[in-house]
Coordinates of C-alpha atoms in Angstrom, one line a residue:
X131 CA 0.0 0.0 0.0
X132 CA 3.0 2.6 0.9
X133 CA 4.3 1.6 -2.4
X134 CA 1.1 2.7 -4.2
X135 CA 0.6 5.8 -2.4
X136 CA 4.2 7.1 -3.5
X137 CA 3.8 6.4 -7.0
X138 CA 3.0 10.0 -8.4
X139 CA 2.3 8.3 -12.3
X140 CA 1.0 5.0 -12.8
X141 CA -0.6 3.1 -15.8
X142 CA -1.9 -0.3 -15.2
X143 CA -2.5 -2.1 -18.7
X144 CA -3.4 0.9 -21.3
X145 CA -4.5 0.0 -24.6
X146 CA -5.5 2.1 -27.2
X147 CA -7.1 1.3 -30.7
X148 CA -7.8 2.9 -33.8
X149 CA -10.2 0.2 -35.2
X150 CA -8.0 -2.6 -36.3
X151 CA -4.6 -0.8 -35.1
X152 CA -3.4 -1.7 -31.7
X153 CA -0.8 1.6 -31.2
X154 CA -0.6 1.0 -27.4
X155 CA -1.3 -2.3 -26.3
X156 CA -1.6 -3.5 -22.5
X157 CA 1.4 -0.8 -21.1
X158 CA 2.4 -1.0 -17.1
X159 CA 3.7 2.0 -15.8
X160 CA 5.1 3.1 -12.6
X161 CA 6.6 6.6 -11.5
X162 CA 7.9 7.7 -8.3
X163 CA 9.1 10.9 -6.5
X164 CA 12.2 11.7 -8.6
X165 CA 11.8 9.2 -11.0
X166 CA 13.6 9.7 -14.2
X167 CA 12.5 7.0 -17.1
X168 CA 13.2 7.0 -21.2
X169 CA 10.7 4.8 -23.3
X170 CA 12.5 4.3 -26.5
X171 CA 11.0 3.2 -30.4
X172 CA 10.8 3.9 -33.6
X173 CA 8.4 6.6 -35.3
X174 CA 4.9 5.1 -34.9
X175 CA 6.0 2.9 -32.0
X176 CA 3.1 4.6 -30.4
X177 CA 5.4 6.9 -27.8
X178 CA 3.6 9.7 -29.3
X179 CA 0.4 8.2 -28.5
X180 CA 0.7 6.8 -24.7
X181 CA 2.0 10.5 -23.8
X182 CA -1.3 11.7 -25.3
X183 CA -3.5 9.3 -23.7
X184 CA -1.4 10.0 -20.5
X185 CA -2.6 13.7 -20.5
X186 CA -6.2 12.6 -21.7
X187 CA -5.7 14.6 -25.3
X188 CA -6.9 11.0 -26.0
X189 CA -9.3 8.6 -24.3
X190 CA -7.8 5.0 -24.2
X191 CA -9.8 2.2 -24.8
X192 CA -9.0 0.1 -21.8
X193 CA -7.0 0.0 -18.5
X194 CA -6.5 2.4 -15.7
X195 CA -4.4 6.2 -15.3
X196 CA -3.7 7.2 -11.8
X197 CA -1.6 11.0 -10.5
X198 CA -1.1 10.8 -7.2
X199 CA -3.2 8.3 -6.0
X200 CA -6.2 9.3 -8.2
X201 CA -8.2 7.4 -10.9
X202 CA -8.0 10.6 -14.0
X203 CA -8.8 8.0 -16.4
X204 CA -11.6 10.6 -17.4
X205 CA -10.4 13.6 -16.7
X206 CA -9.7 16.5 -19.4
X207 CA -6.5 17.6 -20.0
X208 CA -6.5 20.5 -17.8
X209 CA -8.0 19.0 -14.7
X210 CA -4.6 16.1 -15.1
X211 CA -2.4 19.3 -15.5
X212 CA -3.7 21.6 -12.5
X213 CA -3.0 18.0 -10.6
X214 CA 1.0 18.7 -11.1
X215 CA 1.9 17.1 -15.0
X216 CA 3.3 19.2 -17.7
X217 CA 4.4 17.9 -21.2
X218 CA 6.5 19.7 -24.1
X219 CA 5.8 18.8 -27.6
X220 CA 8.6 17.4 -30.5
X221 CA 7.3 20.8 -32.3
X222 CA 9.1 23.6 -31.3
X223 CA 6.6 26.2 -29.6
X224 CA 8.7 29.3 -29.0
X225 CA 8.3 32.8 -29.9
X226 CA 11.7 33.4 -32.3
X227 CA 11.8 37.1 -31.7
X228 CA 11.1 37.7 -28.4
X229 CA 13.5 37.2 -25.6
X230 CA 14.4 34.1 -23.3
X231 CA 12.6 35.8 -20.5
X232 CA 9.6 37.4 -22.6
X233 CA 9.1 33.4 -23.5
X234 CA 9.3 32.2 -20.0
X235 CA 6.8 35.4 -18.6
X236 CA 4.0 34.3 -21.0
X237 CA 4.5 30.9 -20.2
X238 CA 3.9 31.8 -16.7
X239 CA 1.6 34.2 -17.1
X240 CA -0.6 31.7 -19.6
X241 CA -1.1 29.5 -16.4
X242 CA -2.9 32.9 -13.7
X243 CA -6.1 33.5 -14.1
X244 CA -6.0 37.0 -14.5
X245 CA -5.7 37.7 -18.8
X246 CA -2.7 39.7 -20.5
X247 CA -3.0 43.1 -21.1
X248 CA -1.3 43.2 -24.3
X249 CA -0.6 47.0 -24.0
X250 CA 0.8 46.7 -20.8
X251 CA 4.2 45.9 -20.5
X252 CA 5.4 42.1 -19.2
X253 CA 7.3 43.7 -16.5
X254 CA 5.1 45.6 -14.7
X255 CA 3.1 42.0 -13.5
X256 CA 5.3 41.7 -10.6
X257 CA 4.5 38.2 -9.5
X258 CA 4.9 36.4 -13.1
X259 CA 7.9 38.7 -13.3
X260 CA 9.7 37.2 -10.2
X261 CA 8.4 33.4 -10.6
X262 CA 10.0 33.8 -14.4
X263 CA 13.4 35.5 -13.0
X264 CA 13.5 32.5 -10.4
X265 CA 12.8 30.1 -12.9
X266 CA 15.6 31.3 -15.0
X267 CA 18.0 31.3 -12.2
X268 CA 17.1 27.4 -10.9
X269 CA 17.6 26.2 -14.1
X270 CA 20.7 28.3 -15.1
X271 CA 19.7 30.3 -17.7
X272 CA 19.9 33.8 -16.5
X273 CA 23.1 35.1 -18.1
X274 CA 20.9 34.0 -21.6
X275 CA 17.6 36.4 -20.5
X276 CA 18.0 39.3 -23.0
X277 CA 18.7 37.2 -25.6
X278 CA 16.3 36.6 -28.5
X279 CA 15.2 32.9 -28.7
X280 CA 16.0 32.8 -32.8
X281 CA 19.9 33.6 -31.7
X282 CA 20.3 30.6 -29.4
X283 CA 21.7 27.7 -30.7
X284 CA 19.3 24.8 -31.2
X285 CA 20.6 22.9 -28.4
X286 CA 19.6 25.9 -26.1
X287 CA 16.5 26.2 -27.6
X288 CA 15.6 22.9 -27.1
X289 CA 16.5 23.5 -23.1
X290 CA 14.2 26.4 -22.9
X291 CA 11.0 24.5 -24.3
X292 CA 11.9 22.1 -20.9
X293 CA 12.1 25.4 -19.1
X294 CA 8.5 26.2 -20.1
X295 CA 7.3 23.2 -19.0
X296 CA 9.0 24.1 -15.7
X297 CA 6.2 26.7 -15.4
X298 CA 3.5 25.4 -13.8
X299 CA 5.6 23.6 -11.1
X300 CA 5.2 20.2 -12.1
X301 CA 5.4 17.0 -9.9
X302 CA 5.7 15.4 -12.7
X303 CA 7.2 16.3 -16.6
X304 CA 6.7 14.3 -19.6
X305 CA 9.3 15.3 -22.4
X306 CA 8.5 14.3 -26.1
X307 CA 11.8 14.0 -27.8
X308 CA 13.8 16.9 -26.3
X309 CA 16.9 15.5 -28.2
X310 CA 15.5 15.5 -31.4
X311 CA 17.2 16.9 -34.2
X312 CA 20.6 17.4 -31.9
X313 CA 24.3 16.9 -32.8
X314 CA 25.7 14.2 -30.2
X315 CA 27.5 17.3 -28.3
X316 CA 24.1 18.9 -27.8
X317 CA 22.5 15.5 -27.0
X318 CA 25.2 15.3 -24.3
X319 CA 24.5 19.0 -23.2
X320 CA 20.7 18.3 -22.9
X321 CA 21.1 14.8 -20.9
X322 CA 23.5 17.1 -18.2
X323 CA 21.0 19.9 -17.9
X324 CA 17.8 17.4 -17.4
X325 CA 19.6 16.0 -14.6
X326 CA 20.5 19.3 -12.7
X327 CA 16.6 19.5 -12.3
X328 CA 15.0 19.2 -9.2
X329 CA 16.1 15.9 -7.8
X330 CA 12.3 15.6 -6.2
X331 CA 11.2 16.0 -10.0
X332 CA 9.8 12.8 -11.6
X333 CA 10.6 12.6 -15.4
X334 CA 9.0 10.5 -18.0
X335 CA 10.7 10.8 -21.7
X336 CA 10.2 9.3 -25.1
X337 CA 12.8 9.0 -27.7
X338 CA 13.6 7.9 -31.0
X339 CA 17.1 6.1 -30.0

């Protein structure tokens, strides 16, 4: 029973079907407090799929999805995310032209909810500006701040779509190939800065090798 109650993530035989196809088929699934676990396949091994059926952008079609203790087998996306799970995409979702930290205010700001003022300038939200400038700080990424996104390198880039995700405060993070499309250096570079995260934070990624 203590086991159970620990686990923050936990599938228990997830299947999903699209008619005749079987992409996920009968999947066990445990993930503790700092947990950090790769699932590794091939492009339309499914990996895609379980993530989305893990955040309820799709319903399976059998078994069982439990955060924290509690059945969300049902739940809409945003009720599983408000729980304490966050997700980046393989798509890159930055803004190109605005700066590291502009990127990181909206992210925060897009999760309060009080709307953006688009004529008011990011820095005068005091709380969203702080939370982002913390952010920034845990994760190293400071010195980069004034700098627009489009002038990173791609490695970097890839880093700050993780530091979105970081946003909301996860328990729990679910990374769609953060190393895709990176030389082996940068591969190396990413796999260093996901484990100077929070040591509390639980990690669940897919990959394509």
């Amino acid at each position: 029973m203590a086991e159970e109650a620990e686990s923050r993530l936990e599938l228990a035989a997830v299947s999903k079907h699209f008619g005749g196809l079987h992409a996920v088929e009968d999947v066990n699934l445990r993930l503790h407090a700092g947990s950090r676990h790769g699932i590794l396949g091939p492009n339309g091994a499914g990996k895609t799929t379980l993530f989305n059926l893990i955040t309820g952008v799709l319903p399976i079609t059998s078994g069982r999805i439990s955060l924290f203790g509690q059945d969300v087998t049902h739940w809409p996306t945003h009720k599983r995310t408000a729980m304490g799970m966050a997700r980046t995409f393989q798509i890159t979702s930055l803004f190109p032209r605005l700066t590291v930290l502009d990127n990181v205010l909206l992210a925060v700001q897009g999760l309060r909810p009080m709307k953006l003022v688009m004529w008011r300038p990011l820095a005068s939200y005091k709380d969203v500006y702080e939370k982002a400038e913390k952010l920034l700080a845990d994760v190293n990424f400071w010195h980069l701040r004034n700098q627009q996104v489009r002038n990173l390198s791609h490695g970097e880039q890839r880093q700050l779509e993780v530091v979105l995700g970081l946003a909301s405060d996860p328990k729990v993070l679910l990374l769609d190939e953060p190393s895709a499309g990176l030389a082996t250096g940068e591969s190396r570079e990413m796999a260093d800065f996901l484990n100077s995260l929070d040591k509390d934070l639980s990690i669940l990624i897919i990959e394509h090798d």
